[in-house]
Structure formats: structure tokens, C-alpha cells
Coordinates of C-alpha atoms and ligand atoms in Angstrom, one line a residue:
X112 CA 0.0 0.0 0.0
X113 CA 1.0 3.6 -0.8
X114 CA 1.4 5.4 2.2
X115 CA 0.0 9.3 1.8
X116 CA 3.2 11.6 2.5
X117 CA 2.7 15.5 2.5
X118 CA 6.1 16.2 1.1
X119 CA 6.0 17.6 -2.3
X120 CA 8.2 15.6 -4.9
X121 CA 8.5 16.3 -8.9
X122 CA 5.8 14.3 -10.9
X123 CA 7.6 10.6 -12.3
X124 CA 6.8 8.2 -13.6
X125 CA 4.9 6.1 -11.0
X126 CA 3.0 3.9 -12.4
X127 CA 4.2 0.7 -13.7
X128 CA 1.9 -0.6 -16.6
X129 CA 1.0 -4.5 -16.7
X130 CA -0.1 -5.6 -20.2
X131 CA -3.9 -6.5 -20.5
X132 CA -4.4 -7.2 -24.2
X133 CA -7.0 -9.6 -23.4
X134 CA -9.4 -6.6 -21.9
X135 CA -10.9 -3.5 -23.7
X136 CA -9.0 -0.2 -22.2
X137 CA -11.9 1.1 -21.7
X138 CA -12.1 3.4 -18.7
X139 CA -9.8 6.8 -17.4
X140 CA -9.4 8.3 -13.9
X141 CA -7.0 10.9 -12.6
X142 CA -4.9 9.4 -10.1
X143 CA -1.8 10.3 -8.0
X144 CA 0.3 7.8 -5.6
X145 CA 1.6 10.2 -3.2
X146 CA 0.1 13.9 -1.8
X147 CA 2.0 17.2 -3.1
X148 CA 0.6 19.7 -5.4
X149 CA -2.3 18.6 -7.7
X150 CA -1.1 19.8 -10.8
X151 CA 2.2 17.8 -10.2
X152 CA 1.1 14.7 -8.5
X153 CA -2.3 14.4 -10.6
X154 CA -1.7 12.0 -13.5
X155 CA -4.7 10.2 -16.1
X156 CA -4.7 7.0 -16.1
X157 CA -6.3 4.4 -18.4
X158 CA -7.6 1.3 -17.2
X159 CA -9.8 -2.0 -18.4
X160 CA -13.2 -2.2 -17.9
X161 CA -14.7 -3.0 -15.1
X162 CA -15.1 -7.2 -14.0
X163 CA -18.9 -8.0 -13.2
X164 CA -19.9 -6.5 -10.0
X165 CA -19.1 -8.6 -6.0
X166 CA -22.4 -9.3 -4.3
X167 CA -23.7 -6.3 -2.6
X168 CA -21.8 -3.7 -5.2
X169 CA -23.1 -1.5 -8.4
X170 CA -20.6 -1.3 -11.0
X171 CA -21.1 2.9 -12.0
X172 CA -20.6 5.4 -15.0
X173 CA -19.7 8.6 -13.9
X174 CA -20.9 11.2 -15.8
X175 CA -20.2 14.6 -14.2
X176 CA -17.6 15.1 -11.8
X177 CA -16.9 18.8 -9.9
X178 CA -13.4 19.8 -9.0
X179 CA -14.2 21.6 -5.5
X180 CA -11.7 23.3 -3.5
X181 CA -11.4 20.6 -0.7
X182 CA -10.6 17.9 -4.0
X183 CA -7.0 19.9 -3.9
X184 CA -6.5 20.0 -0.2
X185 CA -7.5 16.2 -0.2
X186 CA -4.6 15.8 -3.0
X187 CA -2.4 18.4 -0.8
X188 CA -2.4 15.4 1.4
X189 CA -3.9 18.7 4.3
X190 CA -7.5 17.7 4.1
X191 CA -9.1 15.4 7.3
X192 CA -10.7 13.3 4.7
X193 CA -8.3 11.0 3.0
X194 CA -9.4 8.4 0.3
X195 CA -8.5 4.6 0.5
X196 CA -5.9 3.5 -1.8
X197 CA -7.1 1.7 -4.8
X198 CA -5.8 -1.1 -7.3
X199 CA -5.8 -1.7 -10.8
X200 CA -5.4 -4.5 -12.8
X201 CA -2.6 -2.5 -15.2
X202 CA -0.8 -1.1 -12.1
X203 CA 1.8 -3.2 -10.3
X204 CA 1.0 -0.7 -7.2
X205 CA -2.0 0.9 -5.5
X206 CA -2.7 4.8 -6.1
X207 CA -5.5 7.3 -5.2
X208 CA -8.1 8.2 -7.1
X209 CA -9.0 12.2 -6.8
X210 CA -12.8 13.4 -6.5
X211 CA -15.4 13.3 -3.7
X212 CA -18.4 13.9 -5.6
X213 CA -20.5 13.0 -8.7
X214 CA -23.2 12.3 -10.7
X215 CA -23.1 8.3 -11.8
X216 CA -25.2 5.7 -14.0
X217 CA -25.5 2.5 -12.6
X218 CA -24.1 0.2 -15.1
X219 CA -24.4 -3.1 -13.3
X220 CA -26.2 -4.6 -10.4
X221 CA -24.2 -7.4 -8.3
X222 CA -26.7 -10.0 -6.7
X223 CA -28.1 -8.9 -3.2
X224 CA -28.5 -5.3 -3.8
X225 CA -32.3 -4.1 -3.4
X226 CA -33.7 -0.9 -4.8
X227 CA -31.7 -0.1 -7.2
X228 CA -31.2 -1.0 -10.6
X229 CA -29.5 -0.9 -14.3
X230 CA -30.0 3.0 -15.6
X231 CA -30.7 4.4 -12.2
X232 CA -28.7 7.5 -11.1
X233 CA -26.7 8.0 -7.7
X234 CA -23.9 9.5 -5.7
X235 CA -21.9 8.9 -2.9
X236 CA -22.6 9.5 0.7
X237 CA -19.2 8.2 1.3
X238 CA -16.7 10.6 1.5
X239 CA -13.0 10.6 -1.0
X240 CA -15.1 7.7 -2.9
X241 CA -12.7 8.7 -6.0
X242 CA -14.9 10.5 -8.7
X243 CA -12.8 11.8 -11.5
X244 CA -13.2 8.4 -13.0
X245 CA -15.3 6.9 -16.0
X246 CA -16.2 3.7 -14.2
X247 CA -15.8 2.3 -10.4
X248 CA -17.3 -0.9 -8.3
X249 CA -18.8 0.2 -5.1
X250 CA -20.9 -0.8 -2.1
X251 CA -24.2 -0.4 -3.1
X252 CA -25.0 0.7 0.5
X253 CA -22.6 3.8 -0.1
X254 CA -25.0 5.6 -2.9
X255 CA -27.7 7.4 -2.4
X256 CA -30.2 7.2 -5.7
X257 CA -31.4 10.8 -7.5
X258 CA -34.2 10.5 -9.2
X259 CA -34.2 11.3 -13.0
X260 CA -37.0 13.8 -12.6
X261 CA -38.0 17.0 -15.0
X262 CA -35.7 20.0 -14.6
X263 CA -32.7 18.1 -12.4
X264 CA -30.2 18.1 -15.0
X265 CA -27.4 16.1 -14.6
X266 CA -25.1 19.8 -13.4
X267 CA -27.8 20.1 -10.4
X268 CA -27.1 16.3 -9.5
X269 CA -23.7 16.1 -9.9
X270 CA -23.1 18.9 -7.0
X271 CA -25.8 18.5 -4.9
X272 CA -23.9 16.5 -2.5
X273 CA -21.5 18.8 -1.3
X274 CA -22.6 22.7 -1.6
X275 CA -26.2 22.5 -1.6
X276 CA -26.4 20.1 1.2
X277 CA -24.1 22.3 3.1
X278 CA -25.8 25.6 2.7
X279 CA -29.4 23.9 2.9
X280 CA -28.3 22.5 6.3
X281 CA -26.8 26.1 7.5
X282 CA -29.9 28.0 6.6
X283 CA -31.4 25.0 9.2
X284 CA -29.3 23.6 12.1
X285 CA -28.0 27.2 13.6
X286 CA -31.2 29.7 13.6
X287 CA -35.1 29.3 13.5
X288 CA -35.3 31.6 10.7
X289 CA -38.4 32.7 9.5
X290 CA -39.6 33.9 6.5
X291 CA -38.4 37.8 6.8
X292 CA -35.6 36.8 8.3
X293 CA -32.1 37.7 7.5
X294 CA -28.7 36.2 6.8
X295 CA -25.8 37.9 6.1
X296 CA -22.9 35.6 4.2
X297 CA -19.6 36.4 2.5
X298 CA -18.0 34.2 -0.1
X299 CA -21.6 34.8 -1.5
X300 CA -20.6 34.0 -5.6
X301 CA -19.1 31.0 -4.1
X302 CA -21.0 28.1 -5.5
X303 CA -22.2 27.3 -2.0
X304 CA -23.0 31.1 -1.7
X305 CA -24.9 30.8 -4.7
X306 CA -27.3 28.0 -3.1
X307 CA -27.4 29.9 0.0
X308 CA -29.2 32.6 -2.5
X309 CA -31.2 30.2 -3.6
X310 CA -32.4 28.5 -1.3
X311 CA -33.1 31.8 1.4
X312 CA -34.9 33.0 -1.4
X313 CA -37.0 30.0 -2.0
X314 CA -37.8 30.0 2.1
X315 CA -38.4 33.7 2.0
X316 CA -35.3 34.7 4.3
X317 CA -33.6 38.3 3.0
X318 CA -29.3 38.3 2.5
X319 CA -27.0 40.4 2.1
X320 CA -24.2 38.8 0.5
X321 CA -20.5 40.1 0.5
X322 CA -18.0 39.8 -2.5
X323 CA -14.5 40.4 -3.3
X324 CA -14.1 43.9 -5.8
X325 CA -13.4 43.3 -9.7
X326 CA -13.5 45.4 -12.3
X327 CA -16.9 44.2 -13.1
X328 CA -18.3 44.2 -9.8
X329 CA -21.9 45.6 -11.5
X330 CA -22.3 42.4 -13.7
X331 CA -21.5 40.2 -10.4
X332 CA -24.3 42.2 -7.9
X333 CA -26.8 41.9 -11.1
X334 CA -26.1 38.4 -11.6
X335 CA -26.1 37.8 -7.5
X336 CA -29.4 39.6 -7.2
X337 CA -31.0 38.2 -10.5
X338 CA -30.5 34.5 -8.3
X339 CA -32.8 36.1 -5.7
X340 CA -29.8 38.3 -3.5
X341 CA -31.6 40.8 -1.7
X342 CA -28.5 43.2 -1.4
X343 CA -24.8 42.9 -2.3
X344 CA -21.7 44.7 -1.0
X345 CA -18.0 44.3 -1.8
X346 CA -15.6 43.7 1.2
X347 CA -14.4 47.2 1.2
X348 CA -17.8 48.7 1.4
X349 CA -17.6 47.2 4.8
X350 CA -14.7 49.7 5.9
X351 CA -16.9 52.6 6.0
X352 CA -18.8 51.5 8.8
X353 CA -21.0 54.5 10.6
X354 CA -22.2 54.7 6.6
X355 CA -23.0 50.9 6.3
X356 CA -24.7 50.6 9.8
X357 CA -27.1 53.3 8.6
X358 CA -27.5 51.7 5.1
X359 CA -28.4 47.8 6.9
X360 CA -30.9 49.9 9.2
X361 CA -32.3 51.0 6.5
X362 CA -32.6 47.6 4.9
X363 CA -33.5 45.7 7.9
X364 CA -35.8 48.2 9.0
X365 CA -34.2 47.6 12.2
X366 CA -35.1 43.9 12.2
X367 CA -31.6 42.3 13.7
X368 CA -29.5 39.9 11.5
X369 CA -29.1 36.4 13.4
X370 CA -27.2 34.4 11.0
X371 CA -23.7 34.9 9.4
X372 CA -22.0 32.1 7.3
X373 CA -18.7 32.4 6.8
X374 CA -16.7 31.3 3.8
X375 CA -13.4 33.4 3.9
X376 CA -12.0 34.2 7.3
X377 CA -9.8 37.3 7.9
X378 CA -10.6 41.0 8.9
X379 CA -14.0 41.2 6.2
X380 CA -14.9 38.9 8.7
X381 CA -14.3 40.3 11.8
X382 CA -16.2 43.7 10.1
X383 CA -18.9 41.3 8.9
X384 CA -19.3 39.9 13.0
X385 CA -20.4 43.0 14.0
X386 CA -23.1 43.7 11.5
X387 CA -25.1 41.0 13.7
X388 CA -27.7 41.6 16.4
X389 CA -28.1 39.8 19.4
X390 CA -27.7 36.4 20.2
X391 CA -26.4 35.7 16.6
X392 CA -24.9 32.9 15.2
X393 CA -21.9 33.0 13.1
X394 CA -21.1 29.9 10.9
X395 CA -17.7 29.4 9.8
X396 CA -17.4 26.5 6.7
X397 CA -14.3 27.8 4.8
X398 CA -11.3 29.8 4.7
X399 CA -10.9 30.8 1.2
X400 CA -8.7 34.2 2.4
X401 CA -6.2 31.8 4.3
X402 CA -6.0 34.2 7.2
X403 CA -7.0 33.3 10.8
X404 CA -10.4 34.5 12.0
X405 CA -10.9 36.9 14.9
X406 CA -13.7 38.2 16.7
X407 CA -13.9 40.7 19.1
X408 CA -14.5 39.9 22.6
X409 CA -17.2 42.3 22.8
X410 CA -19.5 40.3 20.7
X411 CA -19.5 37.6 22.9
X412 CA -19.8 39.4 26.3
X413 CA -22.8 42.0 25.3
X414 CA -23.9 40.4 22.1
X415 CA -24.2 36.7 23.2
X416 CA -22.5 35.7 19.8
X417 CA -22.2 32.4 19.3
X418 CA -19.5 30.8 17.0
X419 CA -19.6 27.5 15.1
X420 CA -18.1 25.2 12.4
X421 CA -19.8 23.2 10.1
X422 CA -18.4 20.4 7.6
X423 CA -20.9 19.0 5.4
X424 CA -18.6 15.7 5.7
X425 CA -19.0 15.5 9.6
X426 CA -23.3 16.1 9.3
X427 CA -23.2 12.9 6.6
X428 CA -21.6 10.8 9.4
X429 CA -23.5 12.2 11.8
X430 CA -27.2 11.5 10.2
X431 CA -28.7 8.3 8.8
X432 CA -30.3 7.3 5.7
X433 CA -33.5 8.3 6.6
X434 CA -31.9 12.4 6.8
X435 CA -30.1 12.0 4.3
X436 CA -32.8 10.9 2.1
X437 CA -35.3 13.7 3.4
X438 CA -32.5 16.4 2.5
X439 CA -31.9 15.1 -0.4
X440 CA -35.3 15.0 -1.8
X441 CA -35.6 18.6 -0.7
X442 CA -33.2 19.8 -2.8
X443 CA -34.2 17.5 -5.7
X444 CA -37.7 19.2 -5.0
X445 CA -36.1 22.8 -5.2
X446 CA -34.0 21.9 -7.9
X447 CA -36.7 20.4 -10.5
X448 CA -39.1 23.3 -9.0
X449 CA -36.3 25.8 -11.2
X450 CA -35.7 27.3 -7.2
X451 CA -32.0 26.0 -6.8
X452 CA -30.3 26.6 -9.9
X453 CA -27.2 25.0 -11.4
X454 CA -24.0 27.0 -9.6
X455 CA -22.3 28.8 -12.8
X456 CA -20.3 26.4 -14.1
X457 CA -18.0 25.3 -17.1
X458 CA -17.9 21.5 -18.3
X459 CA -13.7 20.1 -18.9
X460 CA -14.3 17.4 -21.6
X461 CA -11.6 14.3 -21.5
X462 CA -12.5 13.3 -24.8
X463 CA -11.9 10.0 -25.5
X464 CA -9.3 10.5 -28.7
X465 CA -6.7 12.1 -25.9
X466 CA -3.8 10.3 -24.7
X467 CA -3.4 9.9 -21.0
X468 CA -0.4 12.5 -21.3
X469 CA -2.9 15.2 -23.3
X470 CA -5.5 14.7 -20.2
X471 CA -3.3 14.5 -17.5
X472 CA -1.9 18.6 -19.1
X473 CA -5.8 19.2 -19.5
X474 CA -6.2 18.6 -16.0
X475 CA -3.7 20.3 -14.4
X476 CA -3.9 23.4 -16.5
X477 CA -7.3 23.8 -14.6
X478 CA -6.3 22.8 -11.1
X479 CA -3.2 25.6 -12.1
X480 CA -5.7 28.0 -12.8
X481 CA -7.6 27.4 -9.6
X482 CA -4.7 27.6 -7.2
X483 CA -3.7 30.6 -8.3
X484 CA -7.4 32.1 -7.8
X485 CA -8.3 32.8 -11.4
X486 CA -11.1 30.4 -11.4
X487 CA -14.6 31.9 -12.0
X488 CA -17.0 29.2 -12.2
X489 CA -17.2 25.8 -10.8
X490 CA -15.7 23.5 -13.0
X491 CA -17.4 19.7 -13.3
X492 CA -15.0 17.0 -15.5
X493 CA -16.7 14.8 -17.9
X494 CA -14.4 11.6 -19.3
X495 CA -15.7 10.0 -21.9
X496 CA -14.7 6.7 -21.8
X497 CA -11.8 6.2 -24.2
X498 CA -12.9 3.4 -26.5
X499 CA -16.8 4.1 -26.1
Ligands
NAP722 N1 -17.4 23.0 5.4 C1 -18.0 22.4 4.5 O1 -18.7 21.4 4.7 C2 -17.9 22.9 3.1 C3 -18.7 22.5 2.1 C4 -18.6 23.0 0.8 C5 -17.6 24.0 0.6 N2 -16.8 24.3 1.6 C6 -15.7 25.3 1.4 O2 -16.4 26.5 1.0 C7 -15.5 27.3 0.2 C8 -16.2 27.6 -1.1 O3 -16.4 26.4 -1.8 P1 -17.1 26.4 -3.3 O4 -17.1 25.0 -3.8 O5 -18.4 27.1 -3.1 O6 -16.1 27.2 -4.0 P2 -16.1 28.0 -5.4 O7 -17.4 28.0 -6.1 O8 -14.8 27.6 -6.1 O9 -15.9 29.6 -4.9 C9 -14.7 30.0 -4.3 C10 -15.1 31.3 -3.6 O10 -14.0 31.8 -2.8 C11 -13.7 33.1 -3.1 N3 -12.3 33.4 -2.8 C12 -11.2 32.8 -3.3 N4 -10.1 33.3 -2.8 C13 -10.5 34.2 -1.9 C14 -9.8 35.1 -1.1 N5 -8.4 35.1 -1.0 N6 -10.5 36.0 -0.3 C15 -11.8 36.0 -0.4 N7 -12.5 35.2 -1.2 C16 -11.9 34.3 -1.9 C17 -14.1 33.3 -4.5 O11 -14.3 34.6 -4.8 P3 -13.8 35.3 -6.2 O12 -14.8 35.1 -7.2 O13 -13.7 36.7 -5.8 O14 -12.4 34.7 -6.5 C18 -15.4 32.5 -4.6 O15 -16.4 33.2 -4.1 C19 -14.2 26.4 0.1 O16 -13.3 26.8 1.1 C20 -14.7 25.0 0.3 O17 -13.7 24.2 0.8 C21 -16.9 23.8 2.8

């Protein structure tokens, strides 16, 4: 077994191909053997198709996988979540297939397996399951099915696991919001930010979401607000603060603002804090500025402010099927209803004529692009299988 390292070694050739005329190379995957930076460890790799499925497992198709920002961490080898090794019949040692979530077809049903069947769709409730793959086996009891309803598209399935679910469940767990309420967030074109518009809007709770500045900041706030954003302000709109207090008066109509989620961390956040009213609740989930976050003491002693985590990993271990099911048919609900919206997004093709050296550069010239922040939309991989 490869044991996960975080030290950061130049890209070689690791993998060790066994010859396998006598099977179709049918499938790809993006893989890496040892944790360093994704766009030197990250390598496709091609690989026969898949042997009937075990009892109690679903061989899959993946059709749409999203790179998310924890998928690098996880390869970055700085993520709790680590994936299990895996093998390959080509490989003469076991390597780690990237992605946490998907959209997949079930392509065959081992014997044993109840409830689901040949066509159906489903992702994982298993965390680091390996997604950025054509075809895997898994434990049938480790998928969750979608159903192939009118106006999911396969975009909306494909990340509902991860963003919706977590800002569904912050809009929930913290505050008893009401309609009227509101929420204040920053991060908000995020694609979890983007949900958490959607889905306040749908329950008739007010935000005001909070944006880094670009030279095009009026096309972002119209596109924010056309999703259902009731107001949108750039971080440094937050400096000016007697100004802004009397602006969110105005807004609020003095109504007090009991729900922050937090997706960047450093001073916008400590400004954002003290927008909140009593007995708040402020939600941290990411850290997108990398800078430690710090709130002042005052909050907690006259304010009652309360301060939380949440990882959308940690509430899928903590609730059973039954939850899981409810929430998900939520957001299928929302989601075919036109109310949850696919995150803006752009779609990387493997095309099947590519050579593994051709996708592997694909690849990583989009994780390079993400790391160094130029990313605008999610990005979701499709791999078309190479001899399809
Ligand atoms: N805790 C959980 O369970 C959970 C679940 C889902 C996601 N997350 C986390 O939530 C965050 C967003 O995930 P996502 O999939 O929604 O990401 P995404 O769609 O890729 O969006 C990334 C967001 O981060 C902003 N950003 C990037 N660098 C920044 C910086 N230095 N300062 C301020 N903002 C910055 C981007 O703003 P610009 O457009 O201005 O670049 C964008 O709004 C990530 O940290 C992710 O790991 C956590």
C-alpha cells in the first residue's frame, strides 16, 4: 500500500503498466500515488473495464464530476478526509483516485442489492469515494439514488452533494429563521454562496451577500441579485462603517440579522461579526482568504454571539439514511421546481481521442488555474470513456 506523504516531490513516472491485451482499455481516472501539489502529482490513467460486479456492489458510470476546492486539499495530502488507496489491474501498485463527488449511472447490479437498478442514477454518501473516474465498483450501500426527474439536469445532480447540502443545512441547524428573516454571508458567488441565495430566497429569508471587488463588480451584484440576493456589497464597502450601519438599518428596517455564514476568514470577517444583532450565530465552513479569523471579545460578552463550524462531511456521518434521504429529496424538489439553480459552471471534456499524457496537461492546467485564484466558475469534469 502507498502510504499518503505531505512532502512535495516532482511528478515521475509512477505507475508501472502490466499488459492487458486480453481486456478492452476502456475506462480513465485521474490518479496520484503520493500527496503534493495537484497539478504535479495528478496523472490520467487508463484502465480496463470493469469485471462483473461482487455481491452487494453496483458497477457505475460517472458522468459529471466537480473539482471543488477541498478535492486539492484532499490531494495536498492537508484535508481530514483521506481516500482509500485503490488497485488496478494495469498497475503493479496501488494509487489514489481524486474526486469526492459525482453524478453516476448504474451500469451493473451485483446480486443482493435491493432498490436499485441498471439505468438508475446515484452519488456517494461516502466521502473521498474517488470520482474523477469513467467507471468504479462500489458498495451499493454507499450511494444514495437521484431521481431522474423533469428540470434536475445532470449539473444540479452532480453537485448536490456537497454545496447544496451544506448551505441547505446552515440555513437549518444554527437559527429558527423565518420567513423575513435575515442572513448575512460572504464568499456569497461561491457556489455554496450561490445556493445559499437560492435556497433563502425560496424559504423567504432576506441576504446580504458580501464579494470580493473586480473590475466588473456591477455584472456580479446583477447576476447575484437576478438568483434572488436581496443586497450585495463588496468587502471594502464594509470599511466605512457609521455609513453601512445606517445603510443595513435602512434595509432591515431595524429587524436584527441572526445568521452569518462564513466562507473566507480574515478582517472582512471580523467587520462582517459586527453587523449582527443579538444572540447571533456565526457559521464558519471555509477559509478561502487563508487568514486566521478573529472576533472581538465584545460580541461575545454584550452580544451573546455564538461561533460554530460546520463540515458538510462531519453532518453525513453524523445523520442516517433516513436524513439523508429527506434532505436530499428537498433539494431535488427545489431543484426540479427551477428554485436552486445550477452553480455557474463550465464543463472540462476528456474526450476519449486524448492520450493519457494530453488529459493529465488538461487537467492540471485547470487545477493551475484554480490555485492561483483565477477560477470563475465551478468546473465539473466529464471523461468520456476512451474506446466508447
Ligand atoms: N465546510 C463544508 O462542509 C464545506 C462544504 C462546501 C464547501 N466548503 C468550502 O467553501 C468554500 C467555497 O467552496 P465552493 O465550492 O463554493 O467554491 P467556489 O465555487 O470555487 O468559490 C470560491 C469562492 O472563494 C472566493 N475566494 C477565493 N479566494 C479568496 C480570497 N483570497 N479571499 C476572499 N474570497 C476568496 C471566490 O471569490 P472570487 O470570485 O472573488 O475569486 C469564490 O467566491 C471552500 O473553502 C470550500 O472548501 C466547505
Amino acid at each position: 500500500m502507498i502510504v499518503p506523504t505531505t512532502s512535495i516531490r516532482p511528478a515521475r513516472p509512477l505507475l508501472r503498466l502490466f499488459s492487458t491485451t486480453n481486456r478492452l482499455q476502456a475506462n480513465r481516472a485521474f490518479v496520484y500515488s503520493q500527496n503534493g501539489s495537484p497539478k504535479e502529482v495528478l496523472t490520467a490513467l487508463t484502465y480496463p473495464s470493469l469485471s462483473p460486479p461482487p455481491p452487494g456492489t453496483l458497477n457505475l458510470r460517472y458522468l459529471l464530476s466537480p473539482i471543488n476546492p477541498a478535492d486539492l486539499n484532499v490531494i495536498e495530502g492537508v484535508y481530514p478526509s483521506k481516500p482509500s488507496p485503490s488497485s488496478f489491474p494495469n498497475l503493479s501498485s496501488q494509487v489514489f483516485v481524486a474526486g469526492n463527488e459525482g453524478l453516476a449511472e448504474i451500469k451493473d447490479v451485483g446480486s443482493g442489492v435491493d432498490g436499485l437498478q441498471v439505468g438508475d442514477w446515484v452519488v456517494a454518501t461516502k466521502q473521498q469515494v474517488g470520482t474523477w473516474a469513467s467507471a468504479r465498483n462500489v458498495q451499493a450501500s454507499e450511494v444514495l439514488k437521484i431521481p431522474r426527474t423533469d428540470g434536475l439536469s445532470e449539473v444540479n445532480a452532480a453537485t448536490i452533494t456537497v454545496n447544496p447540502a451544506t448551505a441547505y443545512n446552515m440555513l437549518t441547524d444554527f437559527v429558527d429563521l423565518q420567513p423575513g428573516s435575515w442572513v448575512i454571508q460572504n464568499g456569497a458567488n461561491s457556489a455554496v454562496g450561490q445556493a445559499v441565495i437560492h435556497i433563502a430566497k425560496a424559504r423567504g429569508l432576506k441576504t446580504i451577500n458580501l464579494v470580493r471587488d473586480r473590475p466588473d463588480i456591477d455584472v456580479l451584484k446583477q447576476e447575484l441579485q437576478s438568483m434572488g440576493a436581496t443586497h450585495v456589497l463588496t468587502y471594502e464597502e464594509l470599511e466605512d462603517k457609521k455609513s453601512l450601519k445606517a445603510k443595513i438599518q435602512a434595509w432591515t428596517g431595524g429587524d436584527e440579522i441572526r445568521l452569518a455564514l462564513n466562507c473566507v476568514g480574515g478582517n472582512s470577517t471580523t467587520r462582517m461579526a459586527g453587523l449582527l444583532g443579538q444572540d447571533a450565530h456565526i457559521v464558519t465552513y471555509g477559509a478561502m482568504a487563508r487568514a486566521p479569523l478573529s472576533l472581538g471579545a465584545s460580541l461575545f460578552i454584550f452580544k451573546n454571539l455564538t461561533s460554530h463550524g460546520f463540515w458538510v462531511s462531519r453532518w453525513y456521518t453524523q445523520h442516517g439514511k433516513e436524513d439523508r434521504e429527506r434532505m436530499m429529496s428537498e433539494l431535488v424538489a427545489l431543484m426540479s421546481e427551477g428554485k436552486l439553480a445550477e452553480p455557474k459552471h463550465e464543463i472540462l471534456t476528456i474526450r476519449r481521442e486524448q492520450s493519457d499524457e494530453e488529459a493529465t496537461q488538461a487537467v492540471r492546467a485547470v487545477l493551475d488555474k484554480m490555485l492561483s485564484g483565477q477560477s470563475r466558475s465551478k468546473i465539473l469534469l466529464r471523461i468520456e470513456e476512451p474506446n466508447e
